[in-house]
Short mmCIF file of N, CA and C and ligand atoms in Angstrom, two decimals:
data_model
loop_
_atom_site.label_atom_id
_atom_site.label_comp_id
_atom_site.label_asym_id
_atom_site.label_seq_id
_atom_site.Cartn_x
_atom_site.Cartn_y
_atom_site.Cartn_z
N UNK A 144 243.03 256.49 55.62
CA UNK A 144 242.59 257.62 55.94
C UNK A 144 241.15 256.64 55.96
N UNK A 145 239.80 256.78 56.55
CA UNK A 145 238.63 257.54 56.95
C UNK A 145 238.02 257.77 57.63
N UNK A 146 236.98 258.90 57.07
CA UNK A 146 236.22 259.27 58.29
C UNK A 146 235.44 258.35 59.18
N UNK A 147 235.73 258.67 60.74
CA UNK A 147 234.90 258.37 61.85
C UNK A 147 233.15 258.88 61.98
N UNK A 148 232.85 258.09 62.72
CA UNK A 148 231.75 259.01 63.31
C UNK A 148 231.59 259.31 64.52
N UNK A 149 230.85 260.60 64.81
CA UNK A 149 231.26 261.27 66.04
C UNK A 149 230.21 260.90 67.02
N UNK A 150 230.55 260.55 68.18
CA UNK A 150 229.35 260.03 69.15
C UNK A 150 228.33 261.65 69.53
N UNK A 151 227.44 261.34 69.80
CA UNK A 151 226.35 262.91 70.59
C UNK A 151 226.37 262.73 71.52
N UNK A 152 226.86 263.49 72.52
CA UNK A 152 226.01 263.36 73.56
C UNK A 152 224.76 263.13 73.79
N UNK A 153 223.71 262.29 75.25
CA UNK A 153 224.95 261.69 76.16
C UNK A 153 225.35 261.04 75.72
N UNK A 154 226.31 260.02 75.77
CA UNK A 154 226.57 259.07 75.12
C UNK A 154 228.10 258.23 76.24
N UNK A 155 227.80 257.14 77.50
CA UNK A 155 228.79 257.09 78.15
C UNK A 155 230.22 256.62 78.14
N UNK A 156 230.51 256.40 76.75
CA UNK A 156 231.90 256.75 76.18
C UNK A 156 232.36 257.98 76.66
N UNK A 157 231.60 259.05 76.83
CA UNK A 157 231.94 260.46 76.67
C UNK A 157 232.06 261.24 78.14
N UNK A 158 231.77 260.00 78.84
CA UNK A 158 232.07 260.14 80.14
C UNK A 158 233.58 259.60 81.00
N UNK A 159 234.16 258.78 80.60
CA UNK A 159 235.07 258.17 80.48
C UNK A 159 235.87 258.82 81.09
N UNK A 160 237.14 258.47 81.85
CA UNK A 160 239.02 258.96 81.92
C UNK A 160 239.38 258.10 80.97
N UNK A 161 240.18 258.13 79.78
CA UNK A 161 240.33 257.95 78.96
C UNK A 161 242.23 257.49 79.07
N UNK A 162 242.19 256.08 78.76
CA UNK A 162 243.71 255.46 79.08
C UNK A 162 245.14 255.90 78.05
N UNK A 163 246.00 256.05 79.11
CA UNK A 163 247.34 256.77 78.14
C UNK A 163 247.77 255.98 77.04
N UNK A 164 248.49 256.30 75.78
CA UNK A 164 248.73 255.02 74.74
C UNK A 164 250.60 255.36 75.43
N UNK A 165 250.40 253.57 75.25
CA UNK A 165 251.65 253.19 75.78
C UNK A 165 253.03 253.39 75.49
N UNK A 166 252.18 253.16 73.66
CA UNK A 166 253.76 252.75 72.81
C UNK A 166 252.99 253.97 71.22
N UNK A 167 254.01 254.96 70.57
CA UNK A 167 252.93 255.21 69.74
C UNK A 167 253.19 254.33 68.41
N UNK A 168 252.39 253.57 67.36
CA UNK A 168 252.42 252.98 67.17
C UNK A 168 252.12 253.46 65.74
N UNK A 169 252.18 251.99 64.57
CA UNK A 169 250.95 252.22 63.46
C UNK A 169 250.01 252.75 63.13
N UNK A 170 249.26 251.80 64.52
CA UNK A 170 247.74 252.02 64.50
C UNK A 170 247.29 253.84 65.76
N UNK A 171 248.42 254.11 66.13
CA UNK A 171 248.07 255.49 66.71
C UNK A 171 248.20 256.70 65.16
N UNK A 172 249.38 256.53 64.70
CA UNK A 172 249.51 257.20 63.27
C UNK A 172 248.35 257.47 62.91
N UNK A 173 247.70 256.23 61.86
CA UNK A 173 246.81 256.09 61.64
C UNK A 173 245.01 256.49 62.00
N UNK A 174 244.60 256.15 63.42
CA UNK A 174 244.05 257.00 64.37
C UNK A 174 244.09 258.40 64.10
N UNK A 175 245.17 258.86 64.51
CA UNK A 175 245.32 260.35 64.43
C UNK A 175 244.97 261.39 62.70
N UNK A 176 245.76 260.15 61.32
CA UNK A 176 245.05 260.96 60.97
C UNK A 176 243.24 260.39 60.16
N UNK A 177 242.91 259.39 60.90
CA UNK A 177 241.43 259.40 60.88
C UNK A 177 240.57 260.38 61.15
N UNK A 178 241.19 260.71 62.66
CA UNK A 178 240.73 261.80 63.50
C UNK A 178 240.88 263.23 62.57
N UNK A 179 241.90 263.48 62.35
CA UNK A 179 242.25 264.84 61.64
C UNK A 179 240.76 264.65 59.80
N UNK A 180 241.25 263.60 59.85
CA UNK A 180 240.23 264.10 58.16
C UNK A 180 238.89 263.96 59.08
N UNK A 181 238.08 263.57 60.40
CA UNK A 181 236.92 263.94 60.49
C UNK A 181 237.04 265.52 61.10
N UNK A 182 237.92 265.36 61.70
CA UNK A 182 237.37 267.07 61.89
C UNK A 182 237.31 267.85 61.21
N UNK A 183 238.23 267.55 60.02
CA UNK A 183 238.49 268.48 58.64
C UNK A 183 237.11 268.81 58.62
N UNK A 184 236.24 267.79 58.13
CA UNK A 184 235.26 267.42 57.36
C UNK A 184 234.40 267.60 58.09
N UNK A 185 234.10 267.70 59.80
CA UNK A 185 232.62 268.18 60.26
C UNK A 185 232.34 269.78 59.80
N UNK A 186 232.63 270.23 60.09
CA UNK A 186 234.15 271.11 59.79
C UNK A 186 234.23 271.18 61.51
N UNK A 187 235.13 271.35 62.25
CA UNK A 187 235.87 271.49 63.35
C UNK A 187 237.27 272.02 63.30
N UNK A 188 237.75 272.72 64.37
CA UNK A 188 239.05 272.48 64.98
C UNK A 188 239.70 272.06 65.96
N UNK A 189 238.96 270.88 66.29
CA UNK A 189 239.60 270.09 67.41
C UNK A 189 238.70 268.37 67.33
N UNK A 190 239.27 267.85 68.28
CA UNK A 190 238.39 266.73 67.87
C UNK A 190 239.65 265.27 69.19
N UNK A 191 239.18 264.85 69.87
CA UNK A 191 239.51 264.07 71.02
C UNK A 191 238.85 262.31 70.59
N UNK A 192 240.06 261.41 70.91
CA UNK A 192 239.50 260.62 70.49
C UNK A 192 238.16 259.54 70.92
N UNK A 193 237.68 259.93 72.18
CA UNK A 193 236.60 259.66 72.91
C UNK A 193 235.25 260.22 72.31
N UNK A 194 235.75 261.10 71.00
CA UNK A 194 234.96 261.39 70.53
C UNK A 194 234.48 260.19 69.31
N UNK A 195 235.29 259.49 69.18
CA UNK A 195 235.06 258.38 67.96
C UNK A 195 234.96 257.71 68.48
N UNK A 196 235.02 257.15 69.71
CA UNK A 196 234.57 256.02 70.49
C UNK A 196 235.59 255.23 70.93
N UNK A 197 236.92 256.32 70.72
CA UNK A 197 238.58 255.39 71.42
C UNK A 197 238.32 255.69 72.48
N UNK A 198 238.66 255.15 73.52
CA UNK A 198 239.00 255.50 75.02
C UNK A 198 240.77 255.70 74.92
N UNK A 199 241.37 256.48 74.20
CA UNK A 199 242.80 257.14 74.48
C UNK A 199 243.31 257.90 74.35
N UNK A 200 244.29 258.29 74.97
CA UNK A 200 244.22 259.82 75.33
C UNK A 200 245.10 260.26 74.22
N UNK A 201 244.52 260.73 72.69
CA UNK A 201 244.80 261.16 71.50
C UNK A 201 244.24 262.32 71.29
N UNK A 202 244.89 263.86 71.23
CA UNK A 202 243.95 264.88 70.89
C UNK A 202 244.35 265.23 68.83
N UNK A 203 243.41 265.82 68.21
CA UNK A 203 244.14 266.73 67.39
C UNK A 203 243.52 268.22 67.21
N UNK A 204 244.01 268.43 66.39
CA UNK A 204 243.68 270.40 66.13
C UNK A 204 244.11 270.82 64.75
N UNK A 205 243.82 271.73 64.56
CA UNK A 205 244.01 273.00 63.88
C UNK A 205 242.93 274.24 64.08
N UNK A 206 243.58 274.73 64.45
CA UNK A 206 243.09 276.41 64.82
C UNK A 206 243.17 277.41 63.65
N UNK A 207 244.65 277.20 62.77
CA UNK A 207 244.39 278.15 62.12
C UNK A 207 243.78 279.15 61.00
N UNK A 208 243.92 280.51 60.87
CA UNK A 208 242.55 280.70 60.08
C UNK A 208 242.53 280.26 58.69
N UNK A 209 241.38 280.69 58.27
CA UNK A 209 241.25 280.48 56.69
C UNK A 209 241.67 280.82 55.99
N UNK A 210 242.62 281.75 55.76
CA UNK A 210 243.10 282.82 55.17
C UNK A 210 245.16 282.24 55.12
N UNK A 211 245.47 281.06 56.25
CA UNK A 211 246.69 280.78 56.95
C UNK A 211 246.99 279.65 56.38
N UNK A 212 247.68 278.98 56.41
CA UNK A 212 248.03 278.30 56.39
C UNK A 212 248.03 276.88 57.44
N UNK A 213 247.22 275.25 56.46
CA UNK A 213 246.88 274.89 57.78
C UNK A 213 248.12 273.90 58.87
N UNK A 214 247.46 274.02 59.56
CA UNK A 214 248.71 273.76 60.97
C UNK A 214 248.22 272.57 61.85
N UNK A 215 248.03 271.02 61.55
CA UNK A 215 247.34 270.12 61.55
C UNK A 215 248.32 269.92 62.52
N UNK A 216 247.33 269.34 64.16
CA UNK A 216 248.56 268.64 65.00
C UNK A 216 247.93 267.46 66.21
N UNK A 217 248.30 266.74 66.68
CA UNK A 217 248.40 265.49 67.24
C UNK A 217 249.31 265.61 67.93
N UNK A 218 247.85 265.19 69.51
CA UNK A 218 249.11 265.24 70.93
C UNK A 218 248.45 264.19 71.82
N UNK A 219 250.14 263.52 71.75
CA UNK A 219 250.09 261.94 72.21
C UNK A 219 249.88 262.28 74.41
N UNK A 220 248.52 262.04 74.75
CA UNK A 220 248.94 262.07 76.66
C UNK A 220 249.17 263.45 76.32
N UNK A 221 248.28 264.45 76.15
CA UNK A 221 248.85 265.81 76.61
C UNK A 221 248.56 266.40 78.20
N UNK A 222 249.33 266.90 78.72
CA UNK A 222 249.09 268.12 79.70
C UNK A 222 249.31 269.08 80.48
N UNK A 223 248.63 269.85 80.56
CA UNK A 223 248.54 271.35 80.96
C UNK A 223 249.95 271.38 81.79
N UNK A 224 251.07 271.75 81.93
CA UNK A 224 252.21 271.55 82.79
C UNK A 224 252.58 273.07 82.83
N UNK A 225 252.05 273.88 82.86
CA UNK A 225 251.79 275.49 82.93
C UNK A 225 250.40 276.32 82.36
N UNK A 226 249.59 276.86 83.51
CA UNK A 226 248.23 277.99 82.80
C UNK A 226 248.36 279.57 83.59
N UNK A 227 248.43 280.31 82.44
CA UNK A 227 248.41 281.60 83.32
C UNK A 227 246.70 281.57 83.95
N UNK A 228 247.83 283.08 84.94
CA UNK A 228 246.12 283.20 86.21
C UNK A 228 245.40 284.17 85.25
N UNK A 229 245.79 284.78 83.99
CA UNK A 229 244.59 285.79 83.19
C UNK A 229 244.39 284.54 81.81
N UNK A 230 242.35 285.05 82.23
CA UNK A 230 241.27 284.22 81.76
C UNK A 230 241.24 284.47 80.73
N UNK A 231 240.35 284.00 79.64
CA UNK A 231 239.95 283.97 78.38
C UNK A 231 238.47 283.85 78.66
N UNK A 232 237.69 284.38 77.56
CA UNK A 232 236.21 283.57 77.86
C UNK A 232 235.83 283.55 75.81
N UNK A 233 235.44 282.35 75.89
CA UNK A 233 235.00 282.16 73.80
C UNK A 233 233.61 281.53 74.44
N UNK A 234 232.80 281.83 73.35
CA UNK A 234 232.04 280.69 72.83
C UNK A 234 232.33 279.72 72.49
N UNK A 235 232.22 278.61 73.15
CA UNK A 235 232.69 277.20 72.60
C UNK A 235 231.69 276.38 71.96
N UNK A 236 231.89 275.70 71.28
CA UNK A 236 231.01 274.63 70.33
C UNK A 236 231.24 273.27 70.59
N UNK A 237 230.57 272.34 70.14
CA UNK A 237 231.40 270.72 70.34
C UNK A 237 231.12 270.49 69.47
N UNK A 238 231.94 269.22 69.01
CA UNK A 238 231.08 267.92 67.66
C UNK A 238 230.40 267.47 68.11
N UNK A 239 230.33 267.02 69.86
CA UNK A 239 229.76 266.17 69.84
C UNK A 239 228.30 266.31 70.93
N UNK A 240 228.34 267.84 70.93
CA UNK A 240 226.80 269.05 71.22
C UNK A 240 226.58 269.91 70.02
N UNK A 241 226.40 269.54 68.84
CA UNK A 241 225.90 269.96 67.53
C UNK A 241 225.31 271.14 68.02
N UNK A 242 225.27 272.63 67.31
CA UNK A 242 224.73 273.82 67.01
C UNK A 242 224.77 274.78 68.62
N UNK A 243 224.86 274.10 69.67
CA UNK A 243 225.34 274.61 70.38
C UNK A 243 226.05 275.67 70.96
N UNK A 244 226.49 276.64 71.42
CA UNK A 244 227.66 277.11 71.56
C UNK A 244 227.08 278.17 73.05
N UNK A 245 227.84 278.22 74.33
CA UNK A 245 228.33 278.96 75.27
C UNK A 245 229.74 279.54 76.20
N UNK A 246 229.35 280.99 76.71
CA UNK A 246 230.45 281.05 76.76
C UNK A 246 231.48 279.85 77.77
N UNK A 247 232.45 280.01 77.66
CA UNK A 247 233.26 279.16 78.76
C UNK A 247 234.64 280.38 79.22
N UNK A 248 234.83 280.45 80.31
CA UNK A 248 235.89 280.92 80.91
C UNK A 248 237.28 279.75 80.97
N UNK A 249 238.38 280.46 80.77
CA UNK A 249 239.34 279.41 80.21
C UNK A 249 240.92 280.42 80.73
N UNK A 250 241.80 279.34 81.38
CA UNK A 250 243.22 280.87 81.38
C UNK A 250 243.39 280.83 79.37
N UNK A 251 243.97 281.57 79.61
CA UNK A 251 244.21 282.23 78.34
C UNK A 251 245.85 281.92 77.65
N UNK A 252 246.32 281.65 78.62
CA UNK A 252 247.56 280.59 78.12
C UNK A 252 247.95 279.33 78.44
N UNK A 253 248.48 278.10 77.42
CA UNK A 253 248.71 277.18 78.66
C UNK A 253 249.80 276.34 77.71
N UNK A 254 250.69 275.72 78.92
CA UNK A 254 251.89 275.30 78.45
C UNK A 254 251.60 273.64 78.45
N UNK A 255 252.04 272.61 77.14
CA UNK A 255 251.12 271.24 77.21
C UNK A 255 252.49 270.47 76.99
N UNK A 256 252.96 269.64 77.56
CA UNK A 256 253.87 268.37 77.19
C UNK A 256 253.15 267.35 77.18
N UNK A 257 253.60 266.53 75.35
CA UNK A 257 252.70 265.91 75.09
C UNK A 257 254.01 264.96 73.81
N UNK A 258 253.29 264.11 73.69
CA UNK A 258 254.12 263.27 72.51
C UNK A 258 253.28 263.13 71.15
N UNK A 259 254.45 263.59 70.61
CA UNK A 259 254.30 263.44 68.59
C UNK A 259 254.09 262.32 68.89
N UNK A 260 253.56 262.24 67.03
CA UNK A 260 253.27 260.87 66.37
C UNK A 260 254.85 260.30 66.06
N UNK A 261 255.97 261.12 66.29
CA UNK A 261 256.96 259.97 66.30
C UNK A 261 257.43 259.55 67.64
N UNK A 262 256.63 259.81 68.49
CA UNK A 262 256.83 259.35 69.82
C UNK A 262 257.84 260.11 70.60
N UNK A 263 257.79 261.59 70.00
CA UNK A 263 259.11 262.41 70.82
C UNK A 263 258.32 263.02 71.82
N UNK A 264 258.87 263.61 72.85
CA UNK A 264 258.10 264.25 73.65
C UNK A 264 258.47 265.71 73.40
N UNK A 265 257.36 266.51 73.87
CA UNK A 265 257.03 267.70 73.63
C UNK A 265 256.72 268.96 74.16
N UNK A 266 257.11 269.86 74.37
CA UNK A 266 256.28 270.76 75.27
C UNK A 266 255.82 271.93 74.50
N UNK A 267 254.98 272.71 74.39
CA UNK A 267 254.15 273.99 73.53
C UNK A 267 253.42 274.24 74.17
N UNK A 268 253.45 275.83 73.38
CA UNK A 268 252.84 277.26 74.38
C UNK A 268 251.62 277.37 73.79
N UNK A 269 250.21 277.49 73.92
CA UNK A 269 249.54 277.91 73.27
C UNK A 269 248.75 279.10 73.86
N UNK A 270 248.09 279.67 72.82
CA UNK A 270 247.73 281.28 73.57
C UNK A 270 246.28 281.36 72.48
N UNK A 271 245.52 282.07 72.97
CA UNK A 271 243.97 282.74 71.94
C UNK A 271 243.13 280.70 71.54
N UNK A 272 242.69 281.05 70.53
CA UNK A 272 241.95 279.93 70.46
C UNK A 272 242.35 278.69 70.63
N UNK A 273 243.92 278.90 69.92
CA UNK A 273 244.47 277.41 70.76
C UNK A 273 244.11 277.02 71.78
N UNK A 274 244.62 278.01 72.92
CA UNK A 274 244.62 277.57 74.68
C UNK A 274 243.80 277.23 74.51
N UNK A 275 242.37 277.33 73.82
CA UNK A 275 241.03 277.17 74.70
C UNK A 275 240.37 275.79 73.84
N UNK A 276 241.12 275.43 72.44
CA UNK A 276 240.90 274.77 72.44
C UNK A 276 241.83 273.51 73.21
N UNK A 277 242.96 273.82 73.28
CA UNK A 277 243.64 271.97 73.69
C UNK A 277 243.18 271.96 75.22
N UNK A 278 242.88 273.33 75.44
CA UNK A 278 241.95 272.81 76.92
C UNK A 278 240.39 272.02 77.29
N UNK A 279 240.03 272.23 76.17
CA UNK A 279 238.64 271.59 75.22
C UNK A 279 238.62 269.89 75.27
N UNK A 280 239.78 270.18 73.85
CA UNK A 280 240.73 268.13 74.06
C UNK A 280 240.52 267.96 74.86
N UNK A 281 241.55 267.79 75.89
CA UNK A 281 242.12 267.46 77.20
C UNK A 281 240.70 267.04 78.08
N UNK A 282 240.11 268.11 78.09
CA UNK A 282 238.46 267.88 79.15
C UNK A 282 237.83 266.44 78.34
N UNK A 283 238.01 267.01 77.09
CA UNK A 283 237.60 265.33 76.70
C UNK A 283 237.65 263.95 76.99
N UNK A 284 239.50 263.98 77.12
CA UNK A 284 240.12 263.00 77.63
C UNK A 284 239.70 261.93 79.30
N UNK A 285 238.82 263.35 79.93
CA UNK A 285 238.72 262.99 81.08
C UNK A 285 237.20 262.87 80.87
N UNK A 286 236.40 262.56 80.72
CA UNK A 286 235.56 262.83 80.96
C UNK A 286 234.08 264.06 80.62
N UNK A 287 235.04 265.27 80.41
CA UNK A 287 234.75 266.17 80.66
C UNK A 287 234.22 267.19 79.20
N UNK A 288 233.14 267.96 79.66
CA UNK A 288 232.51 268.59 78.20
C UNK A 288 231.83 269.74 78.81
N UNK A 289 231.86 270.63 77.43
CA UNK A 289 231.93 272.00 77.96
C UNK A 289 230.60 272.96 79.08
N UNK A 290 229.83 271.31 79.05
CA UNK A 290 228.30 271.84 79.58
C UNK A 290 228.72 271.34 81.02
N UNK A 291 229.61 271.15 80.90
CA UNK A 291 229.71 270.41 82.94
C UNK A 291 230.03 272.33 83.43
N UNK A 292 230.70 272.84 83.05
CA UNK A 292 231.18 274.03 83.07
C UNK A 292 229.64 274.78 83.69
N UNK A 293 228.41 274.56 83.02
CA UNK A 293 227.55 275.05 83.02
C UNK A 293 226.61 274.98 84.08
N UNK A 294 225.40 275.62 84.35
CA UNK A 294 224.29 275.73 85.43
C UNK A 294 223.92 274.25 84.99
N UNK A 295 223.05 273.90 86.25
CA UNK A 295 222.74 272.57 85.88
C UNK A 295 221.18 272.07 85.05
N UNK A 296 220.44 274.10 85.22
CA UNK A 296 219.36 274.26 84.35
C UNK A 296 219.55 274.17 83.16
N UNK A 297 220.91 275.04 82.51
CA UNK A 297 221.37 275.18 81.01
C UNK A 297 221.93 273.89 80.69
N UNK A 298 222.82 273.30 81.73
CA UNK A 298 222.88 271.45 80.36
C UNK A 298 221.95 271.10 80.73
N UNK A 299 220.85 270.58 81.70
CA UNK A 299 219.59 269.56 81.25
C UNK A 299 218.92 270.29 80.09
N UNK A 300 218.84 271.35 79.81
CA UNK A 300 218.04 272.13 78.42
C UNK A 300 219.13 271.35 77.44
N UNK A 301 220.21 272.01 77.38
CA UNK A 301 220.67 270.92 76.58
C UNK A 301 221.02 269.73 76.15
N UNK A 302 221.41 268.85 77.22
CA UNK A 302 221.14 267.45 76.77
C UNK A 302 219.33 267.14 75.99
N UNK A 303 218.54 267.46 76.96
CA UNK A 303 217.62 267.72 76.50
C UNK A 303 217.21 267.64 75.07
N UNK A 304 218.32 269.13 74.25
CA UNK A 304 218.13 269.29 73.07
C UNK A 304 218.74 267.86 71.47
N UNK A 305 219.50 267.00 72.67
CA UNK A 305 220.65 266.26 72.44
C UNK A 305 220.05 264.98 72.41
N UNK A 306 218.93 264.48 73.04
CA UNK A 306 217.89 263.42 73.10
C UNK A 306 217.60 263.91 72.20
N UNK A 307 216.72 264.15 71.70
CA UNK A 307 215.71 264.73 70.60
C UNK A 307 216.41 264.83 68.95
N UNK A 308 217.56 265.49 69.33
CA UNK A 308 218.15 265.27 68.22
C UNK A 308 218.59 263.81 68.12
N UNK A 309 219.28 262.99 68.80
CA UNK A 309 219.32 261.42 68.76
C UNK A 309 218.42 261.04 67.95
N UNK A 310 217.33 260.61 68.80
CA UNK A 310 215.69 260.34 68.29
C UNK A 310 215.86 260.78 66.94
N UNK A 311 215.39 261.85 66.37
CA UNK A 311 215.01 262.07 65.12
C UNK A 311 216.70 261.47 64.03
N UNK A 312 217.61 261.57 64.24
CA UNK A 312 218.38 261.03 63.65
C UNK A 312 218.77 259.39 63.46
N UNK A 313 217.83 259.11 65.02
CA UNK A 313 217.24 257.26 64.44
C UNK A 313 216.49 257.09 63.34
N UNK A 314 215.71 257.71 62.99
CA UNK A 314 214.24 257.80 62.92
C UNK A 314 214.81 257.73 60.79
N UNK A 315 215.90 258.55 60.88
CA UNK A 315 215.73 259.12 59.56
C UNK A 315 216.80 258.08 59.13
O1 K1U B 671 236.47 268.79 70.45
C1 K1U B 671 234.90 269.32 70.04
O2 K1U B 671 234.41 268.66 70.02
C2 K1U B 671 235.29 269.71 68.19
C3 K1U B 671 235.02 271.65 68.60
C4 K1U B 671 236.29 272.44 69.53
C5 K1U B 671 236.26 273.85 69.60
C6 K1U B 671 235.36 274.68 69.34
C7 K1U B 671 235.89 275.91 69.72
C8 K1U B 671 235.84 276.13 70.98
C9 K1U B 671 236.73 275.06 71.76
C10 K1U B 671 236.43 273.82 71.10
C11 K1U B 671 235.05 271.97 67.59
O3 K1U B 671 235.51 272.03 66.57
S1 K1U B 671 233.12 273.19 67.18
C12 K1U B 671 233.04 273.58 65.60
C13 K1U B 671 233.36 275.09 65.46
O4 K1U B 671 234.09 275.38 66.87
C14 K1U B 671 234.13 275.48 64.31
C15 K1U B 671 234.14 274.83 63.32
C16 K1U B 671 233.91 275.46 61.91
C17 K1U B 671 235.09 276.50 62.21
C18 K1U B 671 235.18 277.36 62.83
C19 K1U B 671 234.95 276.31 64.19
ZN1 ZN B 672 233.89 268.72 72.50
#
């Protein structure tokens, strides 16, 4: 397994609609392993393939608490099949938009259909932070960032900060 580079906004690859994975093969399993390692090292609780420059529909997550057993999860071609009317607001962050946190409101519970790493169809229910995270990651597969839920002025301010950060990183 190896660490992958995480793209920073703005990057055209973060705005693309990703392609479904036609067959779950050894390359898919290797990519999921790299993404789980990259997510843990960041550290983060989720990561989507476009964030590492791969425009395929694969996400990984581990929202387990520090004192719990790790629960790494990889979801291929995830689709929300049901969303609760009840909403939840969470102070979201994004590894592609470092150190910026904003309150985002989303359905509190969702059911998601996906393929696991054995290529088997699964449907799982998510609530709490898991529900927020899975929706944030599926948004990445559709070229959507959490800042797209904010006002234009807030989004522009954050984008400006990220452009400055990228220039600083390129210089050092
Ligand atoms: O997709 C990503 O960019 C990862 C992102 C996921 C996420 C966080 C919060 C709400 C929704 C989705 C992150 O992991 S940002 C980092 C973060 O939240 C975190 C890092 C260390 C410990 C706990 C949380
Ligand atoms: Zn993100």
